[in-house]
Amino acid sequence: MGSIHAGVQKRSWKTRLEAKEKRIAQMKDITRDNIIPTNRIVEALENLITPGDRVVLEGNNQKQAAFLSEALSQTNPKKLYDLHMIISSISRPEHLDLFELGIAKKIDFSYAGPQSLRMAQMLEDGKLTMGEIHTYVELYGRLFIDLIPSIALVAADKADSAGNLYTGANTEETPTLVEAAAFRDGIVIAQVNELTDELPRVDIPGSWIDYVVVADKPYQLEPLFTRDPRHITDIQVLQAMMMIRGIYERHEVQSLNHGIGYNTAAIELLLPTYGESLGLKGKICKHWALNPHPTLIPAIESGWVESVHCFGGEVGMEKYVESRRDVFFTGRDGSLRSNRTLCQLAGQYAVDLFVGSTLQIDRMGNSSTVTSGRLAGFGGAPNMGHDPGGRRHSTPAWLNMMTHDDPLARGRKLVVQVAETFQTGNKPVFVESLDALDVKNDTGLATTPIMIYGEDVTHVVTEEGIAYLYKATSIEERKRAIEAIAGVTPIGLKHDVKRSDKLRKEGLIALPEDLGIRRTDAKRSLLAAKNVADLVDWSEGLYEPPMKFRSW
């Protein structure tokens, strides 16, 4: 009998490994070990990367592999071109310089806040090709499926001679990016602040790392989640009071995620004062998925917070975190162990509530931060700002979202959108049609870039009141509830007073007075800390704010 393989041409099953070995062989004139000399990094990148490669670059919304991104932008476009860049957050000018110079051609990303205007213009000018706008977890997931990188460029605090990495408080997305490349025969290059004989702990093993280079300066770290209490307004205090009373207390919210913003900072600073007056300590806000916000310090010190898992660190909070081990996830060395991928998953599946802000909301409650001429992306909001169908564990808040007694009924995550009815420049937040629809048409995106879909939103909060959308029994009722709390925006002007009174009686909307809140009581004097100096005092001097937040 003939072989079943007769006529089948013999093939190599190690083509990726062979390609990697060939690239590494080209490095013998630059380095004989795994350490790339700092002044030869550009030359090294030209040897290790080939045209058309998929290159994943660490550039999340806080931690930036800035030395490597700058070096990549200095490579010769005649040697390196048509790269497919994968960057979770397009935050630095050179990220887009790569496309202006012709080094890169295609981009897949999650967020482009600081570069959103330039990004939109370059797309319109045909300077780059768009892959997709992702959520963080979605992008990380695709690194293991159909966006497997050939090269990973990451950042760490320290490395030893074996290439073991210590990432300290800002582990963030580094392990995920490294793993996707290291276990598919990609090349991993890590910039570090220093080489040392002994590491405080090993966060990523050296066997995953191909090359280490000492950067000419420490990697960039943005204090993204720090908010100065001085800038919290009386309106934001009012919204925070409504949320504590009308959402957190009412639904017994014990686990939650707070996004970036003064709205949520106000809530954190009201827990030890207003929350205390309501007798809510130990009943709400015990478990958190968020960065170590300085505005959370008073609540921690007052005994409200039991645990905090973090996406990343926060500049100046290192000593405080180390001294509060019972609350934070820390290593043997005492420093924070953050993880952007795992915290996103925790925020998606393990918390009762997500609070987010946005730039535009339509009549159905759909929202987006993608507006005309601004391609901001989403970050992690859609991961945490939706009801995950795979959830099976129950909590009081989750069960409280059930609106019928069907034997197969399930709970829901609370997804809250909080916004003032008008944003800076007197632009209405509540609009008839989202700009995202025009952006879709102008850029050729396959779908409209919605950040959080209205069907997932359970509550909308403005300075006017709360809309309990999860109670709506029809699309029309949902629209009317949003109109009732949309103020004098184009949407709000459609509301009818008699109809709104009916919605109040039925519990679909609540004004401050319905919650026992007097608008005149909503003052900054309720905040547990009025400025950054107060936060330092609360921390017993352990919080060391960046200079730009020091006003004393």
Coordinates of C-alpha atoms in Angstrom, one line a residue:
M1 CA 0.0 0.0 0.0
G2 CA 1.2 3.5 -0.8
S3 CA 1.7 6.1 1.9
I4 CA -1.3 8.4 2.5
H5 CA 1.2 11.2 2.2
A6 CA 2.3 10.2 -1.3
G7 CA 2.5 13.3 -3.5
V8 CA 2.4 15.7 -0.6
Q9 CA 5.4 18.0 -0.7
K10 CA 7.5 18.1 2.4
R11 CA 7.3 21.4 4.2
S12 CA 9.0 23.1 7.1
W13 CA 6.9 23.6 10.2
K14 CA 9.4 26.1 11.6
T15 CA 9.2 29.0 9.2
R16 CA 8.5 31.6 11.9
L17 CA 11.4 30.3 14.0
E18 CA 13.7 30.2 11.0
A19 CA 12.8 33.8 10.1
K20 CA 13.5 34.8 13.7
E21 CA 16.9 33.1 13.8
K22 CA 17.8 34.8 10.5
R23 CA 17.0 38.2 11.9
I24 CA 18.9 37.5 15.1
A25 CA 21.9 36.4 13.1
Q26 CA 22.0 39.9 11.5
M27 CA 22.6 41.3 15.0
K28 CA 26.1 39.8 15.6
D29 CA 27.9 43.1 14.6
I30 CA 25.7 45.1 17.1
T31 CA 25.7 42.8 20.1
R32 CA 26.9 39.3 21.0
D33 CA 24.4 38.9 23.8
N34 CA 20.9 40.1 24.6
I35 CA 21.8 43.7 25.5
I36 CA 21.6 46.3 22.7
P37 CA 23.8 49.3 23.2
T38 CA 21.7 52.4 23.7
N39 CA 23.3 54.4 20.9
R40 CA 22.7 51.6 18.4
I41 CA 19.0 51.0 18.9
V42 CA 18.0 52.5 15.5
E43 CA 20.4 50.2 13.6
A44 CA 19.2 47.3 15.7
L45 CA 15.5 48.0 14.8
E46 CA 16.5 48.1 11.1
N47 CA 18.1 44.7 11.4
L48 CA 15.3 43.0 13.4
I49 CA 12.2 44.5 11.6
T50 CA 11.4 43.9 8.0
P51 CA 8.9 45.8 5.7
G52 CA 5.3 44.8 6.2
D53 CA 5.8 43.4 9.7
R54 CA 3.1 43.7 12.3
V55 CA 4.7 45.7 15.2
V56 CA 2.9 46.0 18.5
L57 CA 4.2 49.0 20.4
E58 CA 3.5 49.6 24.1
G59 CA 1.6 52.9 24.2
N60 CA -1.3 52.6 26.5
N61 CA -3.0 55.6 27.9
Q62 CA -0.4 56.0 30.7
K63 CA 2.8 54.0 30.1
Q64 CA 4.7 54.7 26.9
A65 CA 7.7 52.9 25.4
A66 CA 8.9 56.3 24.3
F67 CA 12.5 55.5 23.7
L68 CA 11.6 52.7 21.3
S69 CA 8.9 54.7 19.5
E70 CA 11.3 57.6 19.0
A71 CA 13.9 55.2 17.7
L72 CA 11.5 53.6 15.3
S73 CA 10.6 57.0 13.9
Q74 CA 14.3 57.6 13.2
T75 CA 14.7 54.5 11.1
N76 CA 15.4 54.7 7.3
P77 CA 12.0 54.6 5.4
K78 CA 13.9 53.0 2.5
K79 CA 14.7 50.1 4.8
L80 CA 11.6 50.0 6.9
Y81 CA 8.2 50.7 5.3
D82 CA 4.6 49.5 5.2
L83 CA 4.7 48.4 8.8
H84 CA 1.3 47.4 10.3
M85 CA 1.3 49.2 13.7
I86 CA -0.7 47.9 16.7
I87 CA -0.9 50.5 19.5
S88 CA -3.5 50.4 22.2
S89 CA -3.3 54.2 22.7
I90 CA -1.9 56.6 20.1
S91 CA -0.6 59.1 22.6
R92 CA 2.7 60.5 21.3
P93 CA 3.5 62.5 18.2
E94 CA 6.0 60.0 16.8
H95 CA 3.2 57.3 16.8
L96 CA 1.7 59.2 13.8
D97 CA 5.1 60.5 12.5
L98 CA 5.7 56.9 11.5
F99 CA 2.9 57.3 8.9
E100 CA 4.0 60.7 7.8
L101 CA 7.5 59.3 7.1
G102 CA 6.2 56.3 5.3
I103 CA 7.6 53.8 7.8
A104 CA 4.2 52.6 8.8
K105 CA 1.1 52.2 6.6
K106 CA -1.7 50.6 8.7
I107 CA -2.9 51.1 12.2
D108 CA -5.1 49.1 14.6
F109 CA -5.7 50.9 17.9
S110 CA -8.1 51.4 20.9
Y111 CA -7.7 55.1 21.9
A112 CA -6.2 58.2 20.4
G113 CA -7.1 60.9 22.8
P114 CA -4.1 63.3 22.6
Q115 CA -3.7 62.6 18.9
S116 CA -7.4 62.3 17.9
L117 CA -7.5 65.5 15.9
R118 CA -4.3 64.7 13.9
M119 CA -5.5 61.1 13.5
A120 CA -8.7 62.2 11.9
Q121 CA -6.9 64.6 9.5
M122 CA -4.3 62.1 8.5
L123 CA -7.0 59.5 7.7
E124 CA -8.8 62.1 5.6
D125 CA -5.6 63.0 3.8
G126 CA -4.9 59.3 3.1
K127 CA -1.7 59.3 5.1
L128 CA -2.6 56.0 6.9
T129 CA -4.8 53.0 6.4
M130 CA -7.3 52.2 9.2
G131 CA -7.6 48.7 10.5
E132 CA -10.2 48.9 13.3
I133 CA -11.0 50.9 16.4
H134 CA -11.0 48.4 19.2
T135 CA -11.8 48.1 22.9
Y136 CA -8.7 47.2 24.9
V137 CA -9.7 43.6 25.6
E138 CA -10.7 43.1 22.0
L139 CA -7.3 44.4 20.7
Y140 CA -5.4 42.3 23.2
G141 CA -7.5 39.2 22.2
R142 CA -6.8 39.7 18.5
L143 CA -3.0 39.6 19.3
F144 CA -3.5 35.9 19.8
I145 CA -5.8 35.3 16.8
D146 CA -5.4 37.3 13.7
L147 CA -3.1 40.2 14.7
I148 CA -0.2 38.1 16.0
P149 CA 2.8 40.5 16.1
S150 CA 6.2 39.8 14.5
I151 CA 7.8 42.4 16.9
A152 CA 6.8 43.6 20.3
L153 CA 8.4 46.8 21.7
V154 CA 7.7 47.2 25.4
A155 CA 8.9 49.1 28.5
A156 CA 9.9 48.0 32.0
D157 CA 11.6 49.6 35.0
K158 CA 14.6 47.2 35.3
A159 CA 16.2 44.2 33.8
D160 CA 19.0 41.8 34.9
S161 CA 21.6 40.3 32.6
A162 CA 19.3 37.3 31.9
G163 CA 16.6 39.6 30.5
N164 CA 14.2 39.1 33.4
L165 CA 12.0 42.2 33.7
Y166 CA 10.7 44.1 36.7
T167 CA 7.8 46.3 35.8
G168 CA 7.0 47.7 39.3
A169 CA 3.8 49.5 39.8
N170 CA 3.2 49.9 36.1
T171 CA 3.0 46.3 34.7
E172 CA -0.1 47.4 32.7
E173 CA -0.3 45.7 29.3
T174 CA 3.3 44.5 29.1
P175 CA 2.8 40.8 29.8
T176 CA 0.0 40.5 27.3
L177 CA 2.0 42.2 24.5
V178 CA 5.1 40.1 25.3
E179 CA 3.3 36.8 25.4
A180 CA 1.6 37.3 22.1
A181 CA 5.0 37.7 20.3
A182 CA 7.2 35.5 22.4
F183 CA 5.2 32.3 21.9
R184 CA 4.7 32.7 18.2
D185 CA 8.4 33.1 17.5
G186 CA 8.2 36.9 17.3
I187 CA 11.0 39.2 18.6
V188 CA 10.5 41.0 21.9
I189 CA 12.6 44.1 22.7
A190 CA 12.2 45.8 26.1
Q191 CA 13.5 49.3 26.9
V192 CA 14.4 49.5 30.6
N193 CA 15.4 52.4 32.9
E194 CA 18.3 50.5 34.3
L195 CA 20.2 47.2 34.3
T196 CA 20.8 45.7 37.7
D197 CA 22.2 42.5 39.2
E198 CA 19.2 41.8 41.4
L199 CA 15.5 42.6 40.8
P200 CA 12.9 43.3 43.5
R201 CA 10.8 40.7 41.8
V202 CA 10.5 39.1 38.3
D203 CA 7.4 40.2 36.5
I204 CA 8.3 38.8 33.1
P205 CA 10.8 36.0 32.7
G206 CA 13.9 36.5 30.6
S207 CA 13.1 33.5 28.4
W208 CA 10.3 35.6 26.9
I209 CA 12.6 38.5 26.1
D210 CA 15.0 38.6 23.2
Y211 CA 16.7 42.0 23.7
V212 CA 17.0 44.6 26.4
V213 CA 18.1 48.2 25.8
V214 CA 18.7 50.8 28.4
A215 CA 16.7 53.9 27.5
D216 CA 18.4 57.4 27.5
K217 CA 15.7 58.5 30.0
P218 CA 12.9 56.7 31.9
Y219 CA 9.8 55.7 30.0
Q220 CA 7.0 58.3 30.0
L221 CA 4.3 57.9 32.5
E222 CA 1.2 60.0 32.5
P223 CA -0.8 60.8 35.8
L224 CA -3.9 60.2 33.8
F225 CA -6.3 59.5 36.7
T226 CA -5.3 62.4 39.0
R227 CA -7.9 65.0 39.5
D228 CA -7.4 68.2 41.6
P229 CA -10.4 68.6 43.9
R230 CA -10.1 72.4 43.4
H231 CA -11.8 72.0 40.0
I232 CA -14.8 70.0 41.2
T233 CA -17.9 72.2 40.8
D234 CA -21.1 72.4 42.8
I235 CA -23.0 70.8 39.9
Q236 CA -20.6 67.8 40.0
V237 CA -21.2 67.6 43.8
L238 CA -25.0 67.6 43.1
Q239 CA -24.6 64.8 40.5
A240 CA -22.5 62.8 42.9
M241 CA -25.1 63.1 45.7
M242 CA -27.8 61.9 43.3
M243 CA -25.7 58.9 42.3
I244 CA -24.8 57.9 45.8
R245 CA -28.5 58.2 46.9
G246 CA -30.3 57.3 43.8
I247 CA -28.1 54.5 42.4
Y248 CA -25.4 53.2 44.8
E249 CA -27.7 53.1 47.9
R250 CA -30.8 52.1 46.0
H251 CA -29.2 49.2 44.2
E252 CA -26.7 48.2 46.9
V253 CA -23.7 48.6 44.6
Q254 CA -20.7 47.0 46.3
S255 CA -18.3 46.5 43.4
L256 CA -17.7 49.1 40.8
N257 CA -15.4 50.8 38.3
H258 CA -15.0 54.6 38.1
G259 CA -13.6 56.1 34.9
I260 CA -11.6 59.3 34.5
G261 CA -13.3 62.5 35.5
Y262 CA -14.3 65.1 38.0
N263 CA -17.8 63.6 38.2
T264 CA -16.5 60.3 39.7
A265 CA -13.8 62.1 41.7
A266 CA -16.7 64.0 43.4
I267 CA -18.3 60.7 44.4
E268 CA -15.1 59.3 45.9
L269 CA -14.7 62.5 47.9
L270 CA -18.3 62.5 49.2
L271 CA -18.2 58.9 50.6
P272 CA -16.5 59.9 53.9
T273 CA -18.9 62.9 54.3
Y274 CA -22.3 62.6 52.6
G275 CA -22.1 58.8 52.3
E276 CA -21.2 58.6 56.0
S277 CA -24.3 60.8 56.9
L278 CA -26.5 58.2 55.1
G279 CA -25.0 55.3 57.1
L280 CA -23.8 53.6 54.0
K281 CA -20.3 52.5 55.0
G282 CA -19.9 48.8 54.7
K283 CA -23.0 48.6 52.4
I284 CA -21.7 50.2 49.2
C285 CA -18.5 50.8 47.3
K286 CA -16.4 48.1 48.9
H287 CA -14.6 46.6 45.9
W288 CA -13.1 48.6 43.1
A289 CA -11.5 48.1 39.6
L290 CA -9.7 51.4 38.9
N291 CA -6.2 53.0 39.1
P292 CA -5.1 54.2 42.5
H293 CA -6.9 57.5 42.2
P294 CA -5.6 60.1 44.7
T295 CA -9.2 61.2 45.3
L296 CA -9.9 57.7 46.7
I297 CA -7.5 58.3 49.6
P298 CA -10.1 59.8 52.1
A299 CA -12.5 56.9 51.4
I300 CA -9.7 54.3 52.0
E301 CA -8.5 56.1 55.2
S302 CA -12.1 56.2 56.4
G303 CA -12.6 52.5 56.1
W304 CA -14.9 52.4 53.1
V305 CA -12.6 50.5 50.7
E306 CA -11.8 46.8 51.1
S307 CA -10.0 46.1 47.8
V308 CA -8.7 47.9 44.7
H309 CA -7.4 46.1 41.5
C310 CA -5.6 48.4 39.1
F311 CA -5.2 48.8 35.3
G312 CA -1.9 50.7 36.0
G313 CA -0.2 52.7 38.6
E314 CA -0.5 56.5 39.2
V315 CA 2.4 58.8 39.5
G316 CA 3.0 59.8 43.1
M317 CA 0.9 57.0 44.7
E318 CA 3.7 54.5 45.0
K319 CA 4.5 54.9 48.7
Y320 CA 0.8 55.2 49.6
V321 CA 0.0 51.9 47.9
E322 CA 2.9 50.1 49.4
S323 CA 1.7 51.3 52.9
R324 CA -1.8 50.0 52.3
R325 CA -1.2 46.4 51.4
D326 CA -4.6 45.3 52.8
V327 CA -6.3 47.3 50.0
F328 CA -4.1 47.0 46.9
F329 CA -2.6 44.1 45.0
T330 CA 1.2 44.2 45.8
G331 CA 4.2 42.1 45.4
R332 CA 6.7 40.9 48.0
D333 CA 8.7 44.0 47.3
G334 CA 5.6 46.1 48.3
S335 CA 5.0 47.7 45.0
L336 CA 1.7 47.6 43.1
R337 CA 1.1 44.8 40.7
S338 CA -1.2 46.2 38.0
N339 CA -2.5 44.5 34.9
R340 CA -4.5 46.2 32.3
T341 CA -5.8 43.1 30.6
L342 CA -6.9 41.4 33.8
C343 CA -8.4 44.6 35.3
Q344 CA -10.4 45.1 32.1
L345 CA -11.8 41.6 32.5
A346 CA -12.5 42.3 36.2
G347 CA -14.3 45.5 35.1
Q348 CA -16.3 43.6 32.5
Y349 CA -17.4 40.6 34.5
A350 CA -16.8 41.0 38.2
V351 CA -18.2 44.5 39.1
D352 CA -21.8 45.6 39.7
L353 CA -21.5 49.0 38.1
F354 CA -19.6 51.1 35.6
V355 CA -19.8 54.9 35.5
G356 CA -18.6 56.7 32.4
S357 CA -18.8 60.1 30.8
T358 CA -19.1 61.0 27.1
L359 CA -19.2 63.8 24.6
Q360 CA -22.5 63.1 22.9
I361 CA -25.7 61.1 23.8
D362 CA -28.6 60.6 21.4
R363 CA -32.3 60.1 22.2
M364 CA -31.8 56.3 22.5
G365 CA -28.9 56.6 25.0
N366 CA -26.2 55.7 22.4
S367 CA -23.0 57.6 23.2
S368 CA -19.7 58.3 21.6
T369 CA -16.5 60.2 22.1
V370 CA -15.9 60.1 18.3
T371 CA -17.1 63.5 17.1
S372 CA -16.6 65.5 13.9
G373 CA -12.9 65.9 13.1
R374 CA -11.9 63.9 16.2
L375 CA -11.1 60.2 16.1
A376 CA -10.7 59.5 19.8
G377 CA -11.5 55.8 20.0
F378 CA -12.9 54.0 23.0
G379 CA -10.3 52.6 25.4
G380 CA -11.8 50.2 27.8
A381 CA -15.2 51.9 28.3
P382 CA -17.1 49.5 26.0
N383 CA -15.6 46.5 27.8
M384 CA -16.9 47.6 31.2
G385 CA -19.8 49.6 29.9
H386 CA -22.0 46.8 28.8
D387 CA -23.9 43.9 30.3
P388 CA -21.8 40.8 29.7
G389 CA -24.0 38.0 28.7
G390 CA -21.6 35.4 30.1
R391 CA -22.0 36.5 33.7
R392 CA -23.5 33.9 36.0
H393 CA -22.7 35.0 39.6
S394 CA -25.3 37.1 41.4
T395 CA -25.0 40.1 43.7
P396 CA -27.8 42.3 45.2
A397 CA -27.1 45.1 42.6
W398 CA -27.2 42.6 39.7
L399 CA -30.4 41.0 40.8
N400 CA -31.9 44.4 41.5
M401 CA -31.9 45.1 37.8
M402 CA -34.5 42.3 37.2
T403 CA -37.8 43.8 36.0
H404 CA -39.9 40.7 35.6
D405 CA -40.5 37.3 37.3
D406 CA -39.8 35.0 34.4
P407 CA -38.2 31.9 35.8
L408 CA -35.3 32.3 33.3
A409 CA -34.8 36.0 34.2
R410 CA -31.3 37.2 34.9
G411 CA -29.8 40.3 36.4
R412 CA -27.9 43.1 34.7
K413 CA -24.8 45.1 35.3
L414 CA -25.5 48.8 36.1
V415 CA -24.1 50.9 33.2
V416 CA -24.3 54.6 34.1
Q417 CA -23.7 57.6 31.9
V418 CA -23.1 60.8 33.8
A419 CA -22.9 64.1 32.0
E420 CA -23.8 67.8 32.3
T421 CA -26.3 68.7 29.6
F422 CA -23.8 71.1 28.0
Q423 CA -20.1 70.7 27.6
T424 CA -17.4 73.3 27.3
G425 CA -18.2 75.9 24.5
N426 CA -21.9 75.6 25.1
K427 CA -22.1 72.4 23.0
P428 CA -25.1 70.2 23.9
V429 CA -24.3 66.7 25.0
F430 CA -27.7 65.4 24.1
V431 CA -28.2 65.5 20.3
E432 CA -30.6 64.3 17.7
S433 CA -27.9 62.5 15.8
L434 CA -24.4 61.5 16.8
D435 CA -21.4 62.9 14.9
A436 CA -20.2 59.3 14.8
L437 CA -22.6 58.6 12.0
D438 CA -20.9 61.3 9.8
V439 CA -17.5 60.0 10.9
K440 CA -18.4 56.5 9.7
N441 CA -19.4 57.9 6.3
D442 CA -16.4 60.2 5.9
T443 CA -13.8 57.6 6.9
G444 CA -15.3 54.5 5.3
L445 CA -15.5 52.6 8.6
A446 CA -17.6 49.5 8.4
T447 CA -19.7 50.4 11.4
T448 CA -20.6 53.5 13.3
P449 CA -18.1 54.1 16.1
I450 CA -20.4 54.0 19.1
M451 CA -18.7 53.9 22.5
I452 CA -21.6 52.5 24.6
Y453 CA -24.8 51.4 23.0
G454 CA -28.0 52.7 24.5
E455 CA -29.4 49.2 25.0
D456 CA -26.7 48.6 27.6
V457 CA -27.2 51.8 29.5
T458 CA -29.3 51.4 32.7
H459 CA -29.1 54.9 34.1
V460 CA -28.3 58.4 32.7
V461 CA -27.5 61.2 35.2
T462 CA -27.4 64.9 34.6
E463 CA -27.7 68.0 36.8
E464 CA -31.5 67.7 36.2
G465 CA -31.9 64.2 37.6
I466 CA -31.6 60.5 37.0
A467 CA -33.3 58.5 34.2
Y468 CA -33.8 54.8 35.2
L469 CA -33.7 53.4 31.7
Y470 CA -33.7 49.8 32.8
K471 CA -37.3 50.3 33.9
A472 CA -38.5 51.5 30.5
T473 CA -41.0 49.1 28.9
S474 CA -40.8 50.5 25.4
I475 CA -38.4 52.5 23.1
E476 CA -40.8 55.4 23.4
E477 CA -40.7 55.4 27.2
R478 CA -36.9 55.2 27.1
K479 CA -36.8 58.3 24.9
R480 CA -39.1 60.2 27.1
A481 CA -37.1 59.4 30.2
I482 CA -33.9 60.8 28.5
E483 CA -35.7 63.9 27.3
A484 CA -36.9 64.6 30.9
I485 CA -33.4 65.0 32.3
A486 CA -31.7 66.5 29.2
G487 CA -32.2 70.1 30.2
V488 CA -32.5 72.8 27.5
T489 CA -30.6 70.8 24.9
P490 CA -32.4 70.0 21.5
I491 CA -33.5 66.7 23.1
G492 CA -34.5 68.2 26.4
L493 CA -36.7 70.8 24.8
K494 CA -39.0 68.0 23.5
H495 CA -40.0 66.9 27.0
D496 CA -43.5 67.6 28.3
V497 CA -44.0 68.6 31.9
K498 CA -47.1 66.5 32.5
R499 CA -45.5 63.5 30.9
S500 CA -42.4 64.0 33.0
D501 CA -44.5 64.1 36.2
K502 CA -46.0 60.8 35.2
L503 CA -42.5 59.3 34.7
R504 CA -41.6 60.6 38.1
K505 CA -44.6 58.9 39.7
E506 CA -43.7 55.6 37.9
G507 CA -40.1 55.8 39.0
L508 CA -38.6 56.1 35.5
I509 CA -37.0 59.5 36.4
A510 CA -36.0 61.0 39.8
L511 CA -35.2 64.7 40.4
P512 CA -32.9 65.7 43.3
E513 CA -35.9 66.5 45.5
D514 CA -37.4 63.0 44.8
L515 CA -34.2 61.6 46.4
G516 CA -34.4 63.8 49.4
I517 CA -31.6 66.1 48.1
R518 CA -31.8 69.9 48.3
R519 CA -29.9 71.5 45.4
T520 CA -28.8 74.3 47.8
D521 CA -26.9 71.6 49.9
A522 CA -24.8 70.6 47.0
K523 CA -21.7 72.6 47.8
R524 CA -17.9 71.9 47.6
S525 CA -17.8 72.2 51.3
L526 CA -19.1 68.6 51.4
L527 CA -15.9 67.3 49.7
A528 CA -13.6 65.3 52.1
A529 CA -10.6 67.1 50.4
K530 CA -10.8 70.5 48.8
N531 CA -7.4 70.4 47.1
V532 CA -4.4 68.2 46.4
A533 CA -2.7 69.4 49.7
D534 CA -5.7 67.9 51.6
L535 CA -5.1 64.6 49.8
V536 CA -1.5 64.6 50.9
D537 CA -2.6 65.3 54.5
W538 CA -5.2 62.4 54.4
S539 CA -2.4 60.1 53.1
E540 CA -0.2 61.0 56.1
G541 CA 2.3 62.5 53.6
L542 CA 2.7 59.3 51.6
Y543 CA 1.1 60.6 48.5
E544 CA 3.7 62.6 46.5
P545 CA 1.8 64.4 43.7
P546 CA 3.5 65.5 40.5
M547 CA 4.7 69.1 40.4
K548 CA 2.0 70.2 38.1
F549 CA -0.6 69.4 40.8
R550 CA 1.3 71.2 43.6
S551 CA -0.2 74.6 44.4
W552 CA 1.4 75.1 47.7

